[in-house]
XYZ file of C-alpha atoms in Angstrom:
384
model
C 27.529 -6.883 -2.718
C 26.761 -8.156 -6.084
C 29.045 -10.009 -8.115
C 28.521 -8.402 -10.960
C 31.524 -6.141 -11.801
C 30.450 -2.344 -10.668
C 29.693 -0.310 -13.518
C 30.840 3.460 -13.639
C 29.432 7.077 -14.798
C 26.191 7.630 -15.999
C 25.815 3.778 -16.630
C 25.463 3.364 -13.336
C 23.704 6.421 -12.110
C 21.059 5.624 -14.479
C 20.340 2.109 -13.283
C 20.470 3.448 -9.773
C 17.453 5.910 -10.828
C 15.457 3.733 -12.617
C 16.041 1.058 -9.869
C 14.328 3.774 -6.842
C 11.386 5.549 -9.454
C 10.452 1.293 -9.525
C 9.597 1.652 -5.541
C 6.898 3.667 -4.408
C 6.460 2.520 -0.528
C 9.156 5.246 1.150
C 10.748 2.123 3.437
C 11.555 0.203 -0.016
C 13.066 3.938 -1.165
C 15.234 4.328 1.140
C 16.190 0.364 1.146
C 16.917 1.045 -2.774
C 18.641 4.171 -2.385
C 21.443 2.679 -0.086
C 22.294 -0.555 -1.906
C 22.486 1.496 -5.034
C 24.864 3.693 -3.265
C 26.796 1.199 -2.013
C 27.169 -0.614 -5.423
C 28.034 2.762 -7.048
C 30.865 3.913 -5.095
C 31.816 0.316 -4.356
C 31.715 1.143 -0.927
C 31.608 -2.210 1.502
C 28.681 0.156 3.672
C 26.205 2.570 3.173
C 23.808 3.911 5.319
C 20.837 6.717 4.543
C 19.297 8.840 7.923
C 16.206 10.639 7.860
C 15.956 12.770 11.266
C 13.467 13.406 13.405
C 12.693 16.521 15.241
C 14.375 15.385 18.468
C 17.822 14.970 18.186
C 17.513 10.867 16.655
C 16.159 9.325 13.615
C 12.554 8.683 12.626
C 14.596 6.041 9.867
C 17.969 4.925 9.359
C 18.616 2.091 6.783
C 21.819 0.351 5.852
C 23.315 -1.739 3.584
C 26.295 -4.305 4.030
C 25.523 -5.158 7.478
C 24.008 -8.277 8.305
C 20.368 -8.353 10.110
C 22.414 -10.546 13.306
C 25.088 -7.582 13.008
C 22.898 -4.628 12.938
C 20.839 -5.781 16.097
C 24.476 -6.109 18.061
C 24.945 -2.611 17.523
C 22.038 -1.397 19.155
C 19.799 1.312 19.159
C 19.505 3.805 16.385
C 22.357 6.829 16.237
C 22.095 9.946 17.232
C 22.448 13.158 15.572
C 26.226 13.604 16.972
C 29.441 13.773 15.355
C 29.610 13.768 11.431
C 26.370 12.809 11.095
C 25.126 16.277 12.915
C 27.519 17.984 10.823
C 26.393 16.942 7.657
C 22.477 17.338 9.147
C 22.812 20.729 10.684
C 25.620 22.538 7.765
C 23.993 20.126 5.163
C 27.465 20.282 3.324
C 29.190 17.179 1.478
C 31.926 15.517 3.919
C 34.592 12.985 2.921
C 37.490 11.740 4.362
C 40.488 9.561 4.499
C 39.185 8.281 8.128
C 36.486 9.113 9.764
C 38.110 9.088 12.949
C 40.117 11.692 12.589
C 36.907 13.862 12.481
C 37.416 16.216 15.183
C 34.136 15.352 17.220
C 34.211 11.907 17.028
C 33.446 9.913 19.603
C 34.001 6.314 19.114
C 32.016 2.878 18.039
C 29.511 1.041 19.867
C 31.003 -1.904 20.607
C 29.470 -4.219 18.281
C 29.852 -1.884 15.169
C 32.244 -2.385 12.290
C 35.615 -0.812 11.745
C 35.082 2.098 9.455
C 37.733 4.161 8.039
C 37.819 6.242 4.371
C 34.106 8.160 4.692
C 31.838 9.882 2.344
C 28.351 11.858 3.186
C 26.024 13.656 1.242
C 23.251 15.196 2.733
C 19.537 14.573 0.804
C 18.028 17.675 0.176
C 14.913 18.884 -1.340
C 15.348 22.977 -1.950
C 15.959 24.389 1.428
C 14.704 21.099 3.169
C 17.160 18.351 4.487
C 15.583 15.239 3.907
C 18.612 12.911 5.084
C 21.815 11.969 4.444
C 23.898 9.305 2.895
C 26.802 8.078 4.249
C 29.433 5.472 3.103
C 32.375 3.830 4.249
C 35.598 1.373 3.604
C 35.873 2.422 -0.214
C 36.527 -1.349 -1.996
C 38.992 -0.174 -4.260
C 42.216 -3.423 -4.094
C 45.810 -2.613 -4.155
C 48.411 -4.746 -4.879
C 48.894 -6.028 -1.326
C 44.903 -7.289 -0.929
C 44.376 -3.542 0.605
C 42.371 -0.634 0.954
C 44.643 1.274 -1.878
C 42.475 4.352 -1.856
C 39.830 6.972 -0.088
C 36.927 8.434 -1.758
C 37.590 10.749 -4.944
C 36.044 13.532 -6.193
C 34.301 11.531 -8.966
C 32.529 9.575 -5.854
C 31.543 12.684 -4.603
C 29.983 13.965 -7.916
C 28.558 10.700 -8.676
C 26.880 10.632 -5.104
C 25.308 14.178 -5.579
C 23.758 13.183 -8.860
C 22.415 10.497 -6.787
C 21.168 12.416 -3.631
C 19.400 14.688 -6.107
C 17.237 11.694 -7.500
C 17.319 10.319 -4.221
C 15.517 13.667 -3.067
C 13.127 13.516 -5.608
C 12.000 9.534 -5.643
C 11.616 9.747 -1.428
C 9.650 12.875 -1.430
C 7.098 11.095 -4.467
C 6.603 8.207 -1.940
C 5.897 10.418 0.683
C 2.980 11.815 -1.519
C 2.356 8.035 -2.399
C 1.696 6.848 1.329
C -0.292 10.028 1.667
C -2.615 9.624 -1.324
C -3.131 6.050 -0.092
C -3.888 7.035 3.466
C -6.554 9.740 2.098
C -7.787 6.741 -0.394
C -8.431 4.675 2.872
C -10.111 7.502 5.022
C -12.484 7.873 1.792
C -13.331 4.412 1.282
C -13.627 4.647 5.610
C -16.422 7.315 5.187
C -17.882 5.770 2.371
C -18.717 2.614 4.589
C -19.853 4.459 7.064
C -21.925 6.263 5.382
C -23.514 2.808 4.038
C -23.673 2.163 7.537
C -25.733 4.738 8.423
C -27.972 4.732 5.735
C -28.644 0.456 5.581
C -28.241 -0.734 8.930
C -29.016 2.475 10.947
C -32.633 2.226 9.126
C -33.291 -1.824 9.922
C -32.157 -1.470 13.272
C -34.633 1.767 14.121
C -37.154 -0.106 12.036
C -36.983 -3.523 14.384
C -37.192 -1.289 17.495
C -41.009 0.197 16.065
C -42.050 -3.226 15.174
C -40.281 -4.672 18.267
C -42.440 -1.902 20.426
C -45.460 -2.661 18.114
C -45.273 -5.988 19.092
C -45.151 -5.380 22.812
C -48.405 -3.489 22.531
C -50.419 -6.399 20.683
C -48.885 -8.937 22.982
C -52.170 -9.276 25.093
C -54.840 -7.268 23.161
C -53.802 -9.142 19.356
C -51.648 -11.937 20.234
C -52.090 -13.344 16.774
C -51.101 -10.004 15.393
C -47.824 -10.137 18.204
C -46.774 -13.018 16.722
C -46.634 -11.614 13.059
C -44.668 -8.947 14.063
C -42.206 -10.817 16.158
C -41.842 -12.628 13.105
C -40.729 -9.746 11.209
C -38.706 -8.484 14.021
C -36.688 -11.839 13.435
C -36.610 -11.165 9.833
C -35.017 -7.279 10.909
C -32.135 -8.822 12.857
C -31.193 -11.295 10.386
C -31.231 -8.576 7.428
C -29.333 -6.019 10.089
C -26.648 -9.124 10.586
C -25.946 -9.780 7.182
C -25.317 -5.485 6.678
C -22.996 -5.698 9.502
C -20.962 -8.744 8.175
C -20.870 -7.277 4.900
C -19.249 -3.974 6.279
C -16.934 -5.883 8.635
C -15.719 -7.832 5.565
C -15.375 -5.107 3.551
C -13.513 -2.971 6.220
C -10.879 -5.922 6.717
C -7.267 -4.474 4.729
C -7.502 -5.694 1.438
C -4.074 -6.913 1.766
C -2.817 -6.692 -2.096
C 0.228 -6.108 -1.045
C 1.139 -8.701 1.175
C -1.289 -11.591 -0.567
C -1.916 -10.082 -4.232
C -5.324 -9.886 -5.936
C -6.207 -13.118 -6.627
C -5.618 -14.300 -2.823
C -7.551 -11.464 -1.613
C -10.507 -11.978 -4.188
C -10.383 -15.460 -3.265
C -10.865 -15.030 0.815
C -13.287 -12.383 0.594
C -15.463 -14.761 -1.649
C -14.811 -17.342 1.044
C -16.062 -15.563 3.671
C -19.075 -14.081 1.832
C -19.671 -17.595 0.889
C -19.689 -18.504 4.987
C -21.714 -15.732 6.123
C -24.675 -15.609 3.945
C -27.395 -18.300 2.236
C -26.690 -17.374 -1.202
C -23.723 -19.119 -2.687
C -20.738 -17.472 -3.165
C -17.644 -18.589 -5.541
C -14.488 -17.305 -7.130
C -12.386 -18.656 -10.271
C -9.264 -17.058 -11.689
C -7.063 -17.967 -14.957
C -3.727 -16.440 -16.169
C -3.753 -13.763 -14.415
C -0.164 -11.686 -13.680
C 0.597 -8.972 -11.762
C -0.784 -5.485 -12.725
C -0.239 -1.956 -11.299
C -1.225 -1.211 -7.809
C -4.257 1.244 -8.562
C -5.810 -1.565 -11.126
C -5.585 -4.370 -8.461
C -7.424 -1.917 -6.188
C -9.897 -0.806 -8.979
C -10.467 -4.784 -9.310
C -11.063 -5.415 -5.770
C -13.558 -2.145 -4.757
C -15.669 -3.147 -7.972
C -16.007 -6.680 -7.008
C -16.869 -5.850 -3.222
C -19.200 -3.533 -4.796
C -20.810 -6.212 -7.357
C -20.825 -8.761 -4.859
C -22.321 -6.539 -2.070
C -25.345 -5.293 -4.169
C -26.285 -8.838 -5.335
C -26.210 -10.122 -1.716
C -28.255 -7.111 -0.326
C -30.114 -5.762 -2.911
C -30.691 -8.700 -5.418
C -31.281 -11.628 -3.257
C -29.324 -13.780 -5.288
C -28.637 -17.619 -4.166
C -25.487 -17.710 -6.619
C -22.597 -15.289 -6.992
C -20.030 -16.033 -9.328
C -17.139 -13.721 -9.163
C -13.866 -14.712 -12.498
C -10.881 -12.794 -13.023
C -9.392 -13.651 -16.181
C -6.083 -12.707 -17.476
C -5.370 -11.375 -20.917
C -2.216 -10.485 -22.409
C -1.038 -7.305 -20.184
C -4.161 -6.785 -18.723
C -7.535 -8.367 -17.045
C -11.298 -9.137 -17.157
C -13.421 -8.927 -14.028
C -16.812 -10.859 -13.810
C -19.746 -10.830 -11.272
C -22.224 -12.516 -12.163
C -25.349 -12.923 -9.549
C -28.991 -14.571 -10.385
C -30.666 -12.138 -8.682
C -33.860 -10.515 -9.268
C -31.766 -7.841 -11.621
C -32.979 -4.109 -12.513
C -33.657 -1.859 -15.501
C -29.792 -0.130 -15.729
C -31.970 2.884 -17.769
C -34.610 3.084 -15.024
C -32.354 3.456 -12.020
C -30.314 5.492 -13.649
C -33.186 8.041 -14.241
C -35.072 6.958 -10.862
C -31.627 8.492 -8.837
C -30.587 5.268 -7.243
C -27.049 3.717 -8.220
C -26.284 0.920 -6.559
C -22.419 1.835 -6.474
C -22.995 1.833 -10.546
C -21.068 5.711 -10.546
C -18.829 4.445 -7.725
C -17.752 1.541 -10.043
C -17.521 3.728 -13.099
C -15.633 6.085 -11.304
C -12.900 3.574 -10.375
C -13.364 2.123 -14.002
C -12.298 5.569 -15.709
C -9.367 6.453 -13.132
C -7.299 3.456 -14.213
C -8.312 3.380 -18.135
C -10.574 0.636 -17.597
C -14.238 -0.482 -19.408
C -17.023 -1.146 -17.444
C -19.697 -2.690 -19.036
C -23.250 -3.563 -16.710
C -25.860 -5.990 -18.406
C -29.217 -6.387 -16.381
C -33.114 -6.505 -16.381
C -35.574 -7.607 -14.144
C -35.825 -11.039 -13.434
C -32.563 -11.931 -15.420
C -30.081 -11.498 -12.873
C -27.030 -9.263 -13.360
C -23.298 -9.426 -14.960
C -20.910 -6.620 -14.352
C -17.307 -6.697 -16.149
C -14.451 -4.493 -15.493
C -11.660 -4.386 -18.194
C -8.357 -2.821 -17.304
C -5.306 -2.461 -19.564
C -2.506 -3.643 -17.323
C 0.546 -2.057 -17.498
């Protein structure tokens, strides 16, 4: 528990909220939702279930046990006891000892002495989400003692809590769900890519391949040419196929942040095709999780169409921080287009894909091309 002297009432309710509407991955929720239990009823545990539909729990995280401790226990609980009580009635308990509940049934052997209890089950309208439990309140006598159970002003307190509690875990619920969707669309997006650049070079090198095969002893010197381009086929089909694997690879923002994950991607774009590719950052900080993203599906994009489409031999790719928010750069010396002409000829290039992600985090895109002249494309977002 923190040193810091508890604070009481709506002090320390509203800390506890704003600390869980900070998380938005439901593991990190429920993490937040017991310590800031536990520090608001100064209780020395805490604990928060969510069942499954089979008598256990699909999660149960705790708070005031050590990692060495909480393996010696064992597996999971189940639904028995209290905790089925509180699950099944979904009604408040709290007592002066546990034990003395009339169903209980004893510790595992490795788990810690518990005595005054408290429980409030997690519910969102009809809908039992969890439930929160507590234990030992840490309330000293004069003797170096428990000097006191759980009041009525814990219990209050921890329904104020549960409430928020409900409403924070069921928004990263729809979090982790709008992600997942996110993924399956950028998933059928690539495939679709698939289909339409590989698909084609890979039916073209069979013709030619077949083409070839029927010149081989009538036109030799016409074989040849088209073995040639067969060659040329593969290579083209290989560098599609890299570019897809790379792109399909988790982006991993969470785990290595944007600039890592900018960084490696250049790296291996740099490793598996001729043209060179290379990646510079400056004072750049952390922004929200949908603008990293925004940053990293226009640079793939940027960087993809100058290695297929523009035939660049340099790609430059700088993200530059700036007060709250950032600059993206990709800069190729590729053949470049008329923005105006393939606009009106139909073809995009990801241009309304990039757009798209520009305008659904407040963010400027700005595309500067013409033929011969290579291409720039700059994403601004605000930061948050």
């Amino acid at each position: 528990m923190s040193s810091r002297p508890p604070r009481g009432g709506i002090e320390a309710v509203s800390a506890a909220v704003l600390a869980m509407n900070r998380r938005l991955e439901v593991r990190e929720v429920l993490q937040t939702i017991v310590a800031s239990a536990r520090e608001l009823l100064a209780a020395e545990y805490s604990a928060l279930g969510v069942p499954d539909d089979h008598g256990g729990f699909a999660q149960f995280v705790v708070d005031g046990v050590s990692d060495e401790e909480w393996k010696a226990i064992g597996p999971l609980p189940r639904q028995h006891g209290i905790l089925a009580a509180m699950l099944h009635e979904a009604t408040p308990q709290r007592l002066d000892d546990v034990r003395d509940f009339a169903s209980f049934a004893g510790w595992p052997r490795k788990h810690p002495v518990m005595k005054a209890f408290i429980g409030m089950p997690v519910m969102d309208g009809d809908d039992i989400l969890g439930a929160l439990f507590l234990a030992n309140k840490q309330c000293q006598g004069h003797d170096g003692g428990d000097s006191r159970g759980f009041t009525q002003e814990d219990e209050d307190l921890l329904r104020i809590l549960a409430d928020h509690a409900a409403i924070a875990l069921t928004n990263a619920r729809l979090y982790e769900r709008s992600r997942e969707l996110t993924l399956a669309g950028e998933r059928a997006r690539i495939a679709h890519e698939l289909h339409d650049a590989v698909s084609q070079k890979l039916f073209s090198l069979r013709l030619t391949a077949q083409a070839a095969a029927a010149l081989i002893d009538t036109d030799p010197a016409r074989a040849k040419g088209q073995l040639r381009e067969v060659a040329g086929l593969a290579a083209e089909a290989a560098d599609e196929l890299r570019a897809v694997v790379v792109e399909l690879r988790p982006a991993a923002l969470d785990d290595d942040g944007l600039v890592a994950t900018l960084r490696t991607q250049a790296e291996v774009l740099d490793r598996v095709h001729s043209a060179g590719v290379t990646f510079r950052s400056r004072d750049v900080r952390a922004l929200p999780a949908s603008q990293e993203e925004a940053l990293l599906r226009v640079a793939q994009e940027a960087m993809h169409n100058a290695l297929r489409h523009a035939r660049a031999t340099a790609v430059t790719v700088t993200l530059e921080g700036h007060g709250r928010g950032a600059t993206l750069r990709v800069a190729d010396d590729g053949k470049g287009f008329d923005p105006e002409s393939v606009r009106r000829a139909g073809r995009h290039l990801g241009l309304v894909s990039m757009r798209d992600r520009a305008g659904g985090v407040g963010g400027r895109l700005i595309v500067q091309s013409a033929p011969g002249k290579g291409t720039v494309i700059e994403l601004e977002v605000p930061g948050g």
